[in-house]
PDB file of C-alpha atoms in Angstrom:
ATOM      1  CA  MET I   1      -4.124   9.699  59.944  1.00  0.00           C
ATOM      2  CA  ASP I   2      -3.964  10.459  63.667  1.00  0.00           C
ATOM      3  CA  ARG I   3      -2.738  14.062  63.987  1.00  0.00           C
ATOM      4  CA  GLN I   4      -2.507  13.781  67.800  1.00  0.00           C
ATOM      5  CA  HIS I   5       0.914  12.144  67.541  1.00  0.00           C
ATOM      6  CA  GLU I   6       2.317  14.324  64.776  1.00  0.00           C
ATOM      7  CA  VAL I   7       4.863  17.035  65.524  1.00  0.00           C
ATOM      8  CA  PRO I   8       3.322  20.458  64.791  1.00  0.00           C
ATOM      9  CA  ARG I   9       4.706  21.962  61.570  1.00  0.00           C
ATOM     10  CA  ILE I  10       5.132  25.700  61.290  1.00  0.00           C
ATOM     11  CA  VAL I  11       5.917  27.256  57.917  1.00  0.00           C
ATOM     12  CA  ALA I  12       7.780  30.582  57.945  1.00  0.00           C
ATOM     13  CA  GLY I  13       8.058  32.742  54.839  1.00  0.00           C
ATOM     14  CA  VAL I  14      11.599  34.079  54.417  1.00  0.00           C
ATOM     15  CA  ASP I  15      12.506  36.874  51.993  1.00  0.00           C
ATOM     16  CA  GLY I  16      15.326  38.768  53.709  1.00  0.00           C
ATOM     17  CA  SER I  17      13.166  41.676  54.873  1.00  0.00           C
ATOM     18  CA  PRO I  18      13.201  42.906  58.497  1.00  0.00           C
ATOM     19  CA  SER I  19       9.663  41.630  59.151  1.00  0.00           C
ATOM     20  CA  SER I  20      10.577  38.276  57.577  1.00  0.00           C
ATOM     21  CA  ARG I  21      13.501  37.955  59.988  1.00  0.00           C
ATOM     22  CA  THR I  22      11.214  38.703  62.918  1.00  0.00           C
ATOM     23  CA  ALA I  23       8.659  36.213  61.581  1.00  0.00           C
ATOM     24  CA  LEU I  24      11.335  33.497  61.412  1.00  0.00           C
ATOM     25  CA  ARG I  25      12.400  34.153  65.006  1.00  0.00           C
ATOM     26  CA  TRP I  26       8.740  34.160  66.075  1.00  0.00           C
ATOM     27  CA  ALA I  27       8.081  30.851  64.275  1.00  0.00           C
ATOM     28  CA  VAL I  28      11.072  29.174  65.950  1.00  0.00           C
ATOM     29  CA  GLY I  29       9.992  30.497  69.352  1.00  0.00           C
ATOM     30  CA  TYR I  30       6.454  29.248  68.815  1.00  0.00           C
ATOM     31  CA  ALA I  31       7.716  25.861  67.601  1.00  0.00           C
ATOM     32  CA  GLY I  32       9.720  25.583  70.824  1.00  0.00           C
ATOM     33  CA  LEU I  33       6.581  26.206  72.873  1.00  0.00           C
ATOM     34  CA  VAL I  34       4.480  23.594  71.054  1.00  0.00           C
ATOM     35  CA  GLY I  35       7.229  21.047  70.378  1.00  0.00           C
ATOM     36  CA  GLY I  36       7.050  21.712  66.658  1.00  0.00           C
ATOM     37  CA  ARG I  37       9.389  22.028  63.723  1.00  0.00           C
ATOM     38  CA  VAL I  38       9.871  24.942  61.321  1.00  0.00           C
ATOM     39  CA  ASP I  39      10.069  24.927  57.543  1.00  0.00           C
ATOM     40  CA  ALA I  40      11.653  28.182  56.352  1.00  0.00           C
ATOM     41  CA  VAL I  41      10.319  28.664  52.835  1.00  0.00           C
ATOM     42  CA  THR I  42      11.617  31.077  50.220  1.00  0.00           C
ATOM     43  CA  ALA I  43       9.978  31.555  46.846  1.00  0.00           C
ATOM     44  CA  TRP I  44      12.413  31.701  43.974  1.00  0.00           C
ATOM     45  CA  GLU I  45      11.730  33.208  40.564  1.00  0.00           C
ATOM     46  CA  ILE I  46      13.983  33.916  37.617  1.00  0.00           C
ATOM     47  CA  PRO I  47      14.317  37.707  37.210  1.00  0.00           C
ATOM     48  CA  GLY I  48      11.896  38.874  34.507  1.00  0.00           C
ATOM     49  CA  GLU I  49      10.379  35.399  34.216  1.00  0.00           C
ATOM     50  CA  ALA I  50       6.813  36.676  34.178  1.00  0.00           C
ATOM     51  CA  SER I  51       7.430  39.296  31.484  1.00  0.00           C
ATOM     52  CA  TRP I  52       7.650  38.973  27.739  1.00  0.00           C
ATOM     53  CA  SER I  53      11.184  40.269  27.614  1.00  0.00           C
ATOM     54  CA  ALA I  54      12.945  38.088  30.163  1.00  0.00           C
ATOM     55  CA  PRO I  55      16.721  38.506  30.102  1.00  0.00           C
ATOM     56  CA  ALA I  56      18.901  35.532  29.278  1.00  0.00           C
ATOM     57  CA  VAL I  57      19.944  34.059  32.625  1.00  0.00           C
ATOM     58  CA  ASP I  58      21.414  30.855  33.923  1.00  0.00           C
ATOM     59  CA  ALA I  59      18.509  29.471  35.986  1.00  0.00           C
ATOM     60  CA  THR I  60      20.757  26.939  37.709  1.00  0.00           C
ATOM     61  CA  LEU I  61      23.151  29.662  38.856  1.00  0.00           C
ATOM     62  CA  ASP I  62      20.267  31.820  40.103  1.00  0.00           C
ATOM     63  CA  GLN I  63      18.771  28.859  41.975  1.00  0.00           C
ATOM     64  CA  GLU I  64      22.116  28.014  43.598  1.00  0.00           C
ATOM     65  CA  GLN I  65      22.537  31.647  44.649  1.00  0.00           C
ATOM     66  CA  ALA I  66      18.990  31.723  46.063  1.00  0.00           C
ATOM     67  CA  GLU I  67      19.683  28.523  48.042  1.00  0.00           C
ATOM     68  CA  ARG I  68      22.866  30.049  49.504  1.00  0.00           C
ATOM     69  CA  LEU I  69      21.020  33.244  50.397  1.00  0.00           C
ATOM     70  CA  LEU I  70      18.291  31.275  52.192  1.00  0.00           C
ATOM     71  CA  VAL I  71      20.771  29.237  54.237  1.00  0.00           C
ATOM     72  CA  ASP I  72      22.785  32.391  55.045  1.00  0.00           C
ATOM     73  CA  GLU I  73      19.621  34.269  56.049  1.00  0.00           C
ATOM     74  CA  VAL I  74      18.516  31.511  58.434  1.00  0.00           C
ATOM     75  CA  ARG I  75      22.004  31.350  59.995  1.00  0.00           C
ATOM     76  CA  THR I  76      22.197  35.136  60.307  1.00  0.00           C
ATOM     77  CA  VAL I  77      18.789  35.385  61.985  1.00  0.00           C
ATOM     78  CA  LEU I  78      19.030  32.348  64.270  1.00  0.00           C
ATOM     79  CA  GLY I  79      22.747  31.712  64.629  1.00  0.00           C
ATOM     80  CA  GLU I  80      24.369  28.371  63.915  1.00  0.00           C
ATOM     81  CA  PRO I  81      22.664  26.391  66.734  1.00  0.00           C
ATOM     82  CA  GLY I  82      19.243  27.877  65.955  1.00  0.00           C
ATOM     83  CA  SER I  83      19.546  27.126  62.261  1.00  0.00           C
ATOM     84  CA  LEU I  84      19.723  23.412  63.093  1.00  0.00           C
ATOM     85  CA  LEU I  85      16.086  23.652  64.227  1.00  0.00           C
ATOM     86  CA  VAL I  86      14.911  24.759  60.779  1.00  0.00           C
ATOM     87  CA  ASN I  87      14.397  22.961  57.497  1.00  0.00           C
ATOM     88  CA  GLU I  88      15.192  25.364  54.631  1.00  0.00           C
ATOM     89  CA  ARG I  89      13.074  24.996  51.491  1.00  0.00           C
ATOM     90  CA  LEU I  90      13.553  26.937  48.280  1.00  0.00           C
ATOM     91  CA  VAL I  91      10.537  26.638  45.986  1.00  0.00           C
ATOM     92  CA  HIS I  92      10.147  27.978  42.463  1.00  0.00           C
ATOM     93  CA  GLY I  93       7.116  30.208  41.946  1.00  0.00           C
ATOM     94  CA  PRO I  94       5.300  33.363  43.023  1.00  0.00           C
ATOM     95  CA  PRO I  95       5.694  33.975  46.783  1.00  0.00           C
ATOM     96  CA  ALA I  96       2.028  33.907  47.860  1.00  0.00           C
ATOM     97  CA  GLU I  97       1.311  30.797  45.809  1.00  0.00           C
ATOM     98  CA  VAL I  98       4.436  29.040  47.107  1.00  0.00           C
ATOM     99  CA  LEU I  99       3.610  29.817  50.754  1.00  0.00           C
ATOM    100  CA  VAL I 100      -0.035  28.760  50.490  1.00  0.00           C
ATOM    101  CA  HIS I 101       1.045  25.480  48.896  1.00  0.00           C
ATOM    102  CA  ALA I 102       3.805  24.938  51.492  1.00  0.00           C
ATOM    103  CA  ALA I 103       1.241  25.460  54.255  1.00  0.00           C
ATOM    104  CA  GLN I 104      -0.822  22.428  53.188  1.00  0.00           C
ATOM    105  CA  GLY I 105      -0.989  20.229  56.285  1.00  0.00           C
ATOM    106  CA  ALA I 106       0.846  22.799  58.427  1.00  0.00           C
ATOM    107  CA  ASP I 107      -0.385  23.920  61.822  1.00  0.00           C
ATOM    108  CA  MET I 108       0.542  27.543  61.203  1.00  0.00           C
ATOM    109  CA  LEU I 109       1.975  29.834  58.534  1.00  0.00           C
ATOM    110  CA  VAL I 110       4.052  32.776  59.752  1.00  0.00           C
ATOM    111  CA  VAL I 111       4.934  35.688  57.473  1.00  0.00           C
ATOM    112  CA  GLY I 112       6.206  39.216  57.841  1.00  0.00           C
ATOM    113  CA  SER I 113       3.769  42.086  57.500  1.00  0.00           C
ATOM    114  CA  ARG I 114       5.723  43.649  54.650  1.00  0.00           C
ATOM    115  CA  GLY I 115       8.304  42.095  52.410  1.00  0.00           C
ATOM    116  CA  ARG I 116      10.941  43.468  50.136  1.00  0.00           C
ATOM    117  CA  GLY I 117       8.659  45.363  47.792  1.00  0.00           C
ATOM    118  CA  GLY I 118       5.596  47.481  48.051  1.00  0.00           C
ATOM    119  CA  PHE I 119       4.664  50.712  49.670  1.00  0.00           C
ATOM    120  CA  ARG I 120       6.221  51.800  52.947  1.00  0.00           C
ATOM    121  CA  ARG I 121       2.930  53.058  54.380  1.00  0.00           C
ATOM    122  CA  ALA I 122       0.973  49.865  53.696  1.00  0.00           C
ATOM    123  CA  LEU I 123       0.111  47.886  56.819  1.00  0.00           C
ATOM    124  CA  LEU I 124       0.205  44.576  54.943  1.00  0.00           C
ATOM    125  CA  GLY I 125       2.172  43.581  51.899  1.00  0.00           C
ATOM    126  CA  SER I 126       0.552  41.859  48.943  1.00  0.00           C
ATOM    127  CA  VAL I 127       1.994  38.467  49.913  1.00  0.00           C
ATOM    128  CA  SER I 128       0.898  38.638  53.552  1.00  0.00           C
ATOM    129  CA  LEU I 129      -2.579  39.707  52.451  1.00  0.00           C
ATOM    130  CA  GLN I 130      -2.844  36.870  49.910  1.00  0.00           C
ATOM    131  CA  VAL I 131      -1.702  34.185  52.360  1.00  0.00           C
ATOM    132  CA  ALA I 132      -4.097  35.532  55.001  1.00  0.00           C
ATOM    133  CA  LEU I 133      -6.939  35.115  52.505  1.00  0.00           C
ATOM    134  CA  HIS I 134      -5.953  31.747  51.021  1.00  0.00           C
ATOM    135  CA  ALA I 135      -3.829  29.733  53.473  1.00  0.00           C
ATOM    136  CA  PRO I 136      -5.194  26.338  54.518  1.00  0.00           C
ATOM    137  CA  CYS I 137      -4.136  26.880  58.143  1.00  0.00           C
ATOM    138  CA  PRO I 138      -3.987  29.685  60.719  1.00  0.00           C
ATOM    139  CA  VAL I 139      -1.729  32.582  59.683  1.00  0.00           C
ATOM    140  CA  THR I 140       0.361  34.801  61.957  1.00  0.00           C
ATOM    141  CA  ILE I 141       1.528  38.067  60.411  1.00  0.00           C
ATOM    142  CA  VAL I 142       4.470  39.600  62.245  1.00  0.00           C
ATOM    143  CA  GLY I 143       5.717  43.167  61.891  1.00  0.00           C
ATOM    144  CA  PRO I 144       9.427  44.078  61.944  1.00  0.00           C
ATOM    145  CA  ASP I 145       9.142  45.779  65.340  1.00  0.00           C
ATOM    146  CA  VAL I 146       7.632  42.857  67.272  1.00  0.00           C
ATOM    147  CA  SER I 147       9.872  41.760  70.125  1.00  0.00           C
ATOM    148  CA  VAL I 148      10.504  38.036  70.208  1.00  0.00           C
ATOM    149  CA  ALA I 149      11.524  36.529  73.507  1.00  0.00           C
TER     150      ALA I 149
END
């Protein structure tokens, strides 16, 4: 396949955190510079799914809510016109694994430096560290305080 004529694909991890919002804006700005497109990817898991004592939940309802949250997050961060430049993708699974898989064939993966969990003093979150180690493409890790033009 001749990659010279393909539109660059940038994958942005979205989790609702401040650095994730900055990463999404950065990814869209970069895509504009290189004539690319952005896939905003959110990992979705059922609460307690990985534990032995998972609560009884309606997975369909949780997935629908997660899809709405992703679309709302993209619109909030980019505005209505900007959100038209992004393809939202909700994928079931652990965040690092989902992002590494989504980055197959991508030109760049963009994530926030720290997500919703973890320790405040850590420079990198567990997901950003894992994607930096395992992504099949270049990774840009963006902090919440980075200014995006």
